[in-house]
Tab-separated table of C-alpha atoms in Angstrom:
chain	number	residue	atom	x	y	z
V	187	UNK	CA	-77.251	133.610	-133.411
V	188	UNK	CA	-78.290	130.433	-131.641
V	189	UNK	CA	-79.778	127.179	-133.364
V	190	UNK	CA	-81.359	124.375	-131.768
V	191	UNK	CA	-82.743	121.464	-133.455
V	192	UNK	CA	-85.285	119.350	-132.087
V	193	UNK	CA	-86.446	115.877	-132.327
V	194	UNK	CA	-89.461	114.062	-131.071
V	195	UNK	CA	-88.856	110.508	-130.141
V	196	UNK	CA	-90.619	107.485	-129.258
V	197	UNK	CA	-88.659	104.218	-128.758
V	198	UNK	CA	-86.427	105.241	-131.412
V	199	UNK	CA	-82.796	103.449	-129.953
V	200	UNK	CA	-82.595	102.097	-133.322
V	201	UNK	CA	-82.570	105.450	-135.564
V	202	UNK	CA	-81.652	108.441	-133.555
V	203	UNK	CA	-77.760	107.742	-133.867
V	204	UNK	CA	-77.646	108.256	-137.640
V	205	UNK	CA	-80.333	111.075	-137.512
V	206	UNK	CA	-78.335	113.037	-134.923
V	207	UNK	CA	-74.720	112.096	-137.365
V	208	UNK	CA	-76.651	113.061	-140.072
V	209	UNK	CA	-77.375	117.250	-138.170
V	210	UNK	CA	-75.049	119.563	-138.942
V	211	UNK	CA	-72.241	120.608	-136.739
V	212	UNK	CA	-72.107	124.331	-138.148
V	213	UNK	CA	-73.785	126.443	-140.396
V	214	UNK	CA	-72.733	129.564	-141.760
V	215	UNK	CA	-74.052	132.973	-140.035
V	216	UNK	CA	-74.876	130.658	-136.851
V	217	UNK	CA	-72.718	131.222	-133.987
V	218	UNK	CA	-73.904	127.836	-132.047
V	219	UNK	CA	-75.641	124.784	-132.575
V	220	UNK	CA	-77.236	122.892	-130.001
V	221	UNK	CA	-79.572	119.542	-129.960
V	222	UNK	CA	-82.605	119.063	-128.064
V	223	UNK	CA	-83.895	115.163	-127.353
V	224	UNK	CA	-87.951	115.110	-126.514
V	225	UNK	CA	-88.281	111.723	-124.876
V	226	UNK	CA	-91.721	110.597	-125.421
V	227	UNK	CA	-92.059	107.928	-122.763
V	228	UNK	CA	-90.004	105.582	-124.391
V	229	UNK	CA	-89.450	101.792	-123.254
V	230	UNK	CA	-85.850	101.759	-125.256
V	231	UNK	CA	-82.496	102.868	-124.419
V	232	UNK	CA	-83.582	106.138	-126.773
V	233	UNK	CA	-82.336	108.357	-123.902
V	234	UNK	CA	-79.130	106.407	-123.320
V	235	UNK	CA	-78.491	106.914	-126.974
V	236	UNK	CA	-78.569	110.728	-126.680
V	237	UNK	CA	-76.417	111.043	-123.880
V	238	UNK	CA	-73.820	109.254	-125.640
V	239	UNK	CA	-74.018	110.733	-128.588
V	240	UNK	CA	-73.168	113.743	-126.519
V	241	UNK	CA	-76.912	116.016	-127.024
V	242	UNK	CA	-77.313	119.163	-124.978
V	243	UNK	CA	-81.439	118.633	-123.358
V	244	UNK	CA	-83.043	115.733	-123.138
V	245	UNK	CA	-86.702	116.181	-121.753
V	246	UNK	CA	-88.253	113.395	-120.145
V	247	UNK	CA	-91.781	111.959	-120.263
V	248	UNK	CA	-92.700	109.320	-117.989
V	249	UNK	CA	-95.155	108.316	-119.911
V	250	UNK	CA	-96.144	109.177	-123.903
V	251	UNK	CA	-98.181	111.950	-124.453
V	252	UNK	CA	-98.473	112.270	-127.983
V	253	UNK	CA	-96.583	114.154	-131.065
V	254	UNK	CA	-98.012	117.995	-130.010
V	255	UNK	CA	-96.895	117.751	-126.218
V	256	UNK	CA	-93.529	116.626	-127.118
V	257	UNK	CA	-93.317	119.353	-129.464
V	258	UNK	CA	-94.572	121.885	-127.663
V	259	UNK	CA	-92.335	120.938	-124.636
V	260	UNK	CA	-89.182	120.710	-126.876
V	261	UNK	CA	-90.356	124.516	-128.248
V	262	UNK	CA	-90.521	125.443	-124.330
V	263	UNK	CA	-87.214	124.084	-123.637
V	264	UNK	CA	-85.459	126.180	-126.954
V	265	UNK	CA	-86.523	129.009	-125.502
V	266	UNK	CA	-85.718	129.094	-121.999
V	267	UNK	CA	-82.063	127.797	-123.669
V	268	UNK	CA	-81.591	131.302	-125.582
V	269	UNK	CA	-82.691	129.850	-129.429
V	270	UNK	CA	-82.796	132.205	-131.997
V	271	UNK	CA	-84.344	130.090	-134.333
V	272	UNK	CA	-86.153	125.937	-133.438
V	273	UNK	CA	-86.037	123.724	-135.894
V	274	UNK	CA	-87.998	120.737	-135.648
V	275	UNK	CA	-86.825	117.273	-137.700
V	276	UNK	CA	-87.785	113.576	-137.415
V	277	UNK	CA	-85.966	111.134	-135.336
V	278	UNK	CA	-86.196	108.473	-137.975
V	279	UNK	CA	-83.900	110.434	-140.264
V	280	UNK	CA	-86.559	110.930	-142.966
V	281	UNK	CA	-85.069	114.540	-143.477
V	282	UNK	CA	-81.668	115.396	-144.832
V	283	UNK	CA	-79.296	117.140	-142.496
V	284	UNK	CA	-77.956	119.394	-144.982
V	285	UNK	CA	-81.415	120.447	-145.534
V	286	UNK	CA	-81.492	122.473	-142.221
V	287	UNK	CA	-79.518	125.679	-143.980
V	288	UNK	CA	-81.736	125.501	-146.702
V	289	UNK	CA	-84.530	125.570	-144.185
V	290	UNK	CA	-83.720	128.677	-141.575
V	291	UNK	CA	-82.249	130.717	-144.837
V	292	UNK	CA	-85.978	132.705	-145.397
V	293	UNK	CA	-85.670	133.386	-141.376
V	294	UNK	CA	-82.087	134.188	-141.194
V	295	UNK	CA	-82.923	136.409	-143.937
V	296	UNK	CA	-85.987	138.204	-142.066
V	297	UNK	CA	-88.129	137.103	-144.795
V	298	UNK	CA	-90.503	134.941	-142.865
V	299	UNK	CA	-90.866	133.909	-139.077
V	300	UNK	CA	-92.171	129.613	-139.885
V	301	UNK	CA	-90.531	127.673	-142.447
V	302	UNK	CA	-91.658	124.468	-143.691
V	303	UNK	CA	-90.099	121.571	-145.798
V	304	UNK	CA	-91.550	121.026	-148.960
V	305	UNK	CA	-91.264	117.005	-149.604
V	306	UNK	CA	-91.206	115.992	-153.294
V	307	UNK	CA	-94.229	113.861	-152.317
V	308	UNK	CA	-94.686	112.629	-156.333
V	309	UNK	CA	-91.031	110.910	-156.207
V	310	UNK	CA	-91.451	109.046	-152.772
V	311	UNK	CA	-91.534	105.957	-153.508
V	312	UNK	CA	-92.441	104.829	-149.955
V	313	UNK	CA	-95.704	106.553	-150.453
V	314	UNK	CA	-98.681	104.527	-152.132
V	315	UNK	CA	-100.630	106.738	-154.720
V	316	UNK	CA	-103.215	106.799	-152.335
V	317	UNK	CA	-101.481	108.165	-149.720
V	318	UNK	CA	-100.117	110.445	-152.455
V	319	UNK	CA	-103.631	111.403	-152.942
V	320	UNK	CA	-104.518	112.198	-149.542
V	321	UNK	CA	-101.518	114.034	-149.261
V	322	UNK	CA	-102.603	116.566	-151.828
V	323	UNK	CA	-105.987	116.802	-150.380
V	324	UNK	CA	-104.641	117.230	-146.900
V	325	UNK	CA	-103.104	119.976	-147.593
V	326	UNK	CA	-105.528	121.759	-149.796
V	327	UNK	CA	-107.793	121.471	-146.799
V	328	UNK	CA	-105.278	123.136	-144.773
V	329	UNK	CA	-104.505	125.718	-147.480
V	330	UNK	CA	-108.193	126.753	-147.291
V	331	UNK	CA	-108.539	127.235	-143.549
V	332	UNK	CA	-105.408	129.199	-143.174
V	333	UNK	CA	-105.413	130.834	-146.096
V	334	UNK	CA	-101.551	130.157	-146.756
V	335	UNK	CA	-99.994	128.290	-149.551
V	336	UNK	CA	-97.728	125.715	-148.035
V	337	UNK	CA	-97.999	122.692	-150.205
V	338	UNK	CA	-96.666	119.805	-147.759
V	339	UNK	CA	-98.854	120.448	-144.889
V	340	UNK	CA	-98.063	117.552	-142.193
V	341	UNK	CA	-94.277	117.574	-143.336
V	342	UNK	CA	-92.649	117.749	-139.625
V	343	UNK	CA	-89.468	119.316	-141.093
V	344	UNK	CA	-89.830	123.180	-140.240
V	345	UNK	CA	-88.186	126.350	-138.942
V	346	UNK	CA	-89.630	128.722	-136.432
V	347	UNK	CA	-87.673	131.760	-135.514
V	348	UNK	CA	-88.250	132.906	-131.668
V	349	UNK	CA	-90.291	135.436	-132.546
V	350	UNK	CA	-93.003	132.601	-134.300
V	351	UNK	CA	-92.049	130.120	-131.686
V	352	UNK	CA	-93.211	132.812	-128.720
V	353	UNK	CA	-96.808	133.042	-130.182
V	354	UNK	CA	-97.238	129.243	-130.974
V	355	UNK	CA	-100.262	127.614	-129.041
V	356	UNK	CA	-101.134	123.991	-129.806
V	357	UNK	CA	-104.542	122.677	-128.367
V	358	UNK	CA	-104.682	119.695	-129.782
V	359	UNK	CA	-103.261	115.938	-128.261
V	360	UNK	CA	-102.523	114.350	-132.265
V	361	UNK	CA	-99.926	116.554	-133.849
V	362	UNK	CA	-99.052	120.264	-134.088
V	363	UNK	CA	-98.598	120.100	-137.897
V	364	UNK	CA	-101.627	120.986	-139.071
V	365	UNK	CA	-102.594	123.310	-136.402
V	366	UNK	CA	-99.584	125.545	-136.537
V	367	UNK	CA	-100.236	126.425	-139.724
V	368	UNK	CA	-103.640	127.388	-139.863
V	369	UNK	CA	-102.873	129.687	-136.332
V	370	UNK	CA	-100.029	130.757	-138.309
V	371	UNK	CA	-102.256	132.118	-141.356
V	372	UNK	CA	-105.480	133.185	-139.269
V	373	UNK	CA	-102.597	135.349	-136.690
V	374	UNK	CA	-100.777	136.717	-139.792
V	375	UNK	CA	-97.268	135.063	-138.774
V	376	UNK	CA	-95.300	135.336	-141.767
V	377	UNK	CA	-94.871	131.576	-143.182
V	378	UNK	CA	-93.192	129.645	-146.465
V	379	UNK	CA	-91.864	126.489	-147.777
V	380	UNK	CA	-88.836	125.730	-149.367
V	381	UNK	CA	-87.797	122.257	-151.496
V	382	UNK	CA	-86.222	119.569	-149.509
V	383	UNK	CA	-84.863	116.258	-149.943
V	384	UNK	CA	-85.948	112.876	-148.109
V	385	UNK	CA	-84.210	109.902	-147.264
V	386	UNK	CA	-85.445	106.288	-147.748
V	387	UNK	CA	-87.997	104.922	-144.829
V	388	UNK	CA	-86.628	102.753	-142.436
V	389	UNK	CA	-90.102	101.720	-140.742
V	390	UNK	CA	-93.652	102.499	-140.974
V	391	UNK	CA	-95.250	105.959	-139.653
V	392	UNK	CA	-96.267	105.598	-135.856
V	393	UNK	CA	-98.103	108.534	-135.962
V	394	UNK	CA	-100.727	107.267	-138.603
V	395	UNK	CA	-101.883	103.319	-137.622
V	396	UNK	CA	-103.926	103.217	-140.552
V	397	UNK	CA	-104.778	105.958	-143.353
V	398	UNK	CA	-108.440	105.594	-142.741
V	399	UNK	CA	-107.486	106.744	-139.067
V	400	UNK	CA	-105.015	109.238	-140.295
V	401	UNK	CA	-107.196	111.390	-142.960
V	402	UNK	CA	-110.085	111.175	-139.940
V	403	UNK	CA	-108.018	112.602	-136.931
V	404	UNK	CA	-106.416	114.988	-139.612
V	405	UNK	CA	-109.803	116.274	-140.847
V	406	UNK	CA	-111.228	117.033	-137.276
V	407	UNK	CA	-108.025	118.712	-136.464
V	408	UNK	CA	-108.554	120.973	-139.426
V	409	UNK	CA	-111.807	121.581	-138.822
V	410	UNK	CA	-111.373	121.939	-135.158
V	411	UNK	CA	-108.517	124.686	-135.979
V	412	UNK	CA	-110.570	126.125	-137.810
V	413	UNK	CA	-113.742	126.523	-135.954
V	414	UNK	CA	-111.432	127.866	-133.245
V	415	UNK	CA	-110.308	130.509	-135.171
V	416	UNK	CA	-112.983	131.555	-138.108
V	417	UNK	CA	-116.030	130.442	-135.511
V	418	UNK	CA	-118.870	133.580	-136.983
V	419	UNK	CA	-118.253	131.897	-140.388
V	420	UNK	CA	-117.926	128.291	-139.776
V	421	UNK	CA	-121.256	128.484	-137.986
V	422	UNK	CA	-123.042	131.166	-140.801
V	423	UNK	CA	-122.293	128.520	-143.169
V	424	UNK	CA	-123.257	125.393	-141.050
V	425	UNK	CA	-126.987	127.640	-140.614
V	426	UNK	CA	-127.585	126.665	-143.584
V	427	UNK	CA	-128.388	123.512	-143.913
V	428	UNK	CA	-131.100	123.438	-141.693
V	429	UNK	CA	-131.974	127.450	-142.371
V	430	UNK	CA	-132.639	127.007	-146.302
V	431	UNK	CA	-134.738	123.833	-146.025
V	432	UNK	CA	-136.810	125.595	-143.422
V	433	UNK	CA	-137.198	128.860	-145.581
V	434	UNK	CA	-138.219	127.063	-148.172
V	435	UNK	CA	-140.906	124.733	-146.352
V	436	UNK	CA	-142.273	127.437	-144.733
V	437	UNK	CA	-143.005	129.113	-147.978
V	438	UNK	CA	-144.776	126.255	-149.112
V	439	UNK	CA	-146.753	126.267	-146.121
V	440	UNK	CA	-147.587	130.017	-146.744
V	441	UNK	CA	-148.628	129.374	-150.394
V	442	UNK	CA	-151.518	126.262	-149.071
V	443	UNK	CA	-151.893	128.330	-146.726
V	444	UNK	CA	-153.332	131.106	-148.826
V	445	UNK	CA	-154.739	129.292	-151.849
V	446	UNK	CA	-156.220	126.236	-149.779
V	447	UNK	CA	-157.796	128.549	-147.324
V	448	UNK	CA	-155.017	127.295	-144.314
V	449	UNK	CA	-156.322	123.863	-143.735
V	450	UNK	CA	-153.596	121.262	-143.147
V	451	UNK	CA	-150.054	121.025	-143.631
V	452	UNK	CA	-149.652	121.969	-139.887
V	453	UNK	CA	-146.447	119.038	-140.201
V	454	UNK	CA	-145.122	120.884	-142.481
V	455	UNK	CA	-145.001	124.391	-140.313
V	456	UNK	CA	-143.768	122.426	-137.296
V	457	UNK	CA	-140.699	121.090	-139.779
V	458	UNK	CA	-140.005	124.591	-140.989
V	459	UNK	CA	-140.288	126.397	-137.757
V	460	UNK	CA	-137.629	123.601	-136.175
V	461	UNK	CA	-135.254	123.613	-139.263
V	462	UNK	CA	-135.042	127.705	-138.825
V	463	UNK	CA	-134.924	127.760	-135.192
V	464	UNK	CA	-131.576	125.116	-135.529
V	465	UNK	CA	-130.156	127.813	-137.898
V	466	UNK	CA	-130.861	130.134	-135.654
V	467	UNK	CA	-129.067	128.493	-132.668
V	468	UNK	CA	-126.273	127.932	-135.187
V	469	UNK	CA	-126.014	132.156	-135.830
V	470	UNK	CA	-126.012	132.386	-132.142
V	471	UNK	CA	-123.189	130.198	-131.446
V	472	UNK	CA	-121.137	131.223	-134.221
V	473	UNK	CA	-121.902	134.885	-132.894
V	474	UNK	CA	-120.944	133.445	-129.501
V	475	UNK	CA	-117.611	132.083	-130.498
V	476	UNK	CA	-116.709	135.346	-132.174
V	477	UNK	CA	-116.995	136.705	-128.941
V	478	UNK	CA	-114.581	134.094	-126.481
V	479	UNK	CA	-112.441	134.340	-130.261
V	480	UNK	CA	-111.845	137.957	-129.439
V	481	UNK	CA	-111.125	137.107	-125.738
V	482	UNK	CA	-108.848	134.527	-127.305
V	483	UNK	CA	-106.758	136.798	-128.660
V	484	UNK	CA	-106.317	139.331	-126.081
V	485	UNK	CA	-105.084	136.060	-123.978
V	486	UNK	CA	-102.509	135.206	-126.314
V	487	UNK	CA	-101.320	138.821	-126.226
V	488	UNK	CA	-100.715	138.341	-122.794
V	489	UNK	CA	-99.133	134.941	-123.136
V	490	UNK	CA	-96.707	135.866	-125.817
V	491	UNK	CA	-95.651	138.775	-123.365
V	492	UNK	CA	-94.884	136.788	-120.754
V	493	UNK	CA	-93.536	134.481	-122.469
V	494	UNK	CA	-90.976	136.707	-123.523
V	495	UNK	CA	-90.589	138.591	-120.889
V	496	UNK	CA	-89.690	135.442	-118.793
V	497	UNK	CA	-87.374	133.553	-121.726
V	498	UNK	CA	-85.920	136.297	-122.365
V	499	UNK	CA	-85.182	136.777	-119.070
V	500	UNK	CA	-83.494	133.840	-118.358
V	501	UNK	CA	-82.039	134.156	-121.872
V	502	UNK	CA	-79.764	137.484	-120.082
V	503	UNK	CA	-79.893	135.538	-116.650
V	504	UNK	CA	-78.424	131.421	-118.605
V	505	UNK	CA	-74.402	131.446	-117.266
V	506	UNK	CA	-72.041	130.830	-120.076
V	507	UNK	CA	-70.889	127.532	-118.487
V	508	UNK	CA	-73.163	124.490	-117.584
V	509	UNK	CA	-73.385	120.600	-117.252
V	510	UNK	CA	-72.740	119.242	-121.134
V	511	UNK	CA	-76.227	117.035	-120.789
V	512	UNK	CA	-79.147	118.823	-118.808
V	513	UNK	CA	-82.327	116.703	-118.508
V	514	UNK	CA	-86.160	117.685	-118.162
V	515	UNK	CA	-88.793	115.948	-116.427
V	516	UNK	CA	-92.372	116.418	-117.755
């Protein structure tokens, strides 16, 4: 069985050496271990690091393109190298090492397909309690759209086995965190969290520049995740907003109407008939989405088959030799 780990970087010549010390070298019931640099456009010698320290992929952006299209080209890459099971860490060495058997155990086991690292988010003491906070109601908001029960929602410590990893599809530019999981509970993938450990910060989150920013760009992500996949429901309940008011104007034009004789209140019909016409449109998109939804899925059917049929292809076809380093150019 076949392991790679994977690690998103951006200008990170200053903390990749003792993240990649801190991976472990074997772990038992895996055959091989291999490491997998994303190079997010860096400006730093964060590739020049890698290669010393001896990883076996490095892929190459020329220019950064954001947490989700380093990860998803990193999850590309794993595949088309023959891993059984991706796991996906930090590069600032926020996650323990020795963490990582902890973390593929429920897959090795067959007992779920995605894996995520539970942070003890109450003991950080890097994290303000408002942050803390927002934390908690992050990932309550993702626990309701997927319908899942993963507590640590935007922890970027997690497993995927290449069975998970086959069917993943991120849309989104900001981060694959919060996406993955509500595909992963709308498509039935089989997901859990297990306890982890955390090391101190060494510098500030680059992927939230303030929190105001962060909860905002996390909330539309949920709710665009969500929309893409629950679309009939999102849009039944959005109908009502405008639908009820509406309903219950018009009814209150309909009682003048009958016990003033039907003089005036023609504002009042116009407001009624507009608010129930917007619901309306609202049914019809949601009814609308449903529709490309089921399209949706009959495309990712296809994808995940040939993706598999081609990784696994080259999986049979990958020599047992090669060059120690080889390097991707996105």
């Amino acid at each position: 069985m076949k392991l790679i780990i994977q690690i998103p970087c951006f200008n990170e010549e200053k903390t990749l050496k003792n993240t990649l010390d801190d991976l472990p070298k074997s772990i038992e019931g895996i055959d091989e271990i291999e490491y997998l640099i994303i190079n997010d456009g860096s400006s730093d010698e964060t590739t020049r690091v890698a290669k010393e320290w001896g990883v076996d992929y490095i892929v190459n952006f020329t220019q950064n393109k954001g947490l989700a299209k380093g990860f998803m080209s990193g999850i590309d890459v794993a595949l088309e190298n023959g891993a059984d099971i991706i796991v996906n860490t930090d590069a600032d060495n926020q996650y323990c090492g020795k963490d990582i058997a902890k973390l593929i155990k429920p897959i090795m086991e067959q007992e779920s397909d995605i894996v995520i690292g539970e942070r003890p988010i109450s003991n950080i003491s890097d994290f303000s309690p408002l942050k803390k906070k927002l934390q908690r109601i992050g990932s309550w908001a993702v626990r309701q759209a997927s319908k899942t029960d993963i507590p640590d929602a935007p922890s970027g410590f997690r497993a995927f086995s290449r069975e998970a990893a086959l069917r993943l599809n991120v849309v989104n530019d900001y981060t694959y965190t919060l996406e993955t999981i509500v595909q992963a509970g709308r498509e039935k993938i089989p997901i859990v969290s297990v306890p982890i450990s955390t090391n101190p910060a060494v510098r500030p989150s680059r992927l939230a520049k303030t929190m105001i920013g962060y909860v905002r760009t996390s909330m539309l992500t949920i709710l665009r995740a969500y929309l893409v996949y629950k679309p009939l429901k999102a849009f039944l309940f959005l109908s009502l907003f405008p639908a009820i008011p509406g309903i219950i104007i018009w009814i209150r034009f309909l009682y003048f109407f009958f016990t003033l004789g039907g003089a005036g209140h023609i504002q009042s019909l116009i407001l009624a008939c507009t608010l129930i016409i917007i619901g309306f449109v609202c049914i019809m998109i949601g009814i609308l989405g449903d529709t490309i939804g089921a399209n949706r899925k009959i495309l990712q059917d296809i994808q995940y088959h040939s993706r598999k049929q081609y990784y696994d292809g080259v999986k049979i076809a990958e020599p047992v030799k090669r060059e120690k380093c080889r390097i991707y150019y996105r």
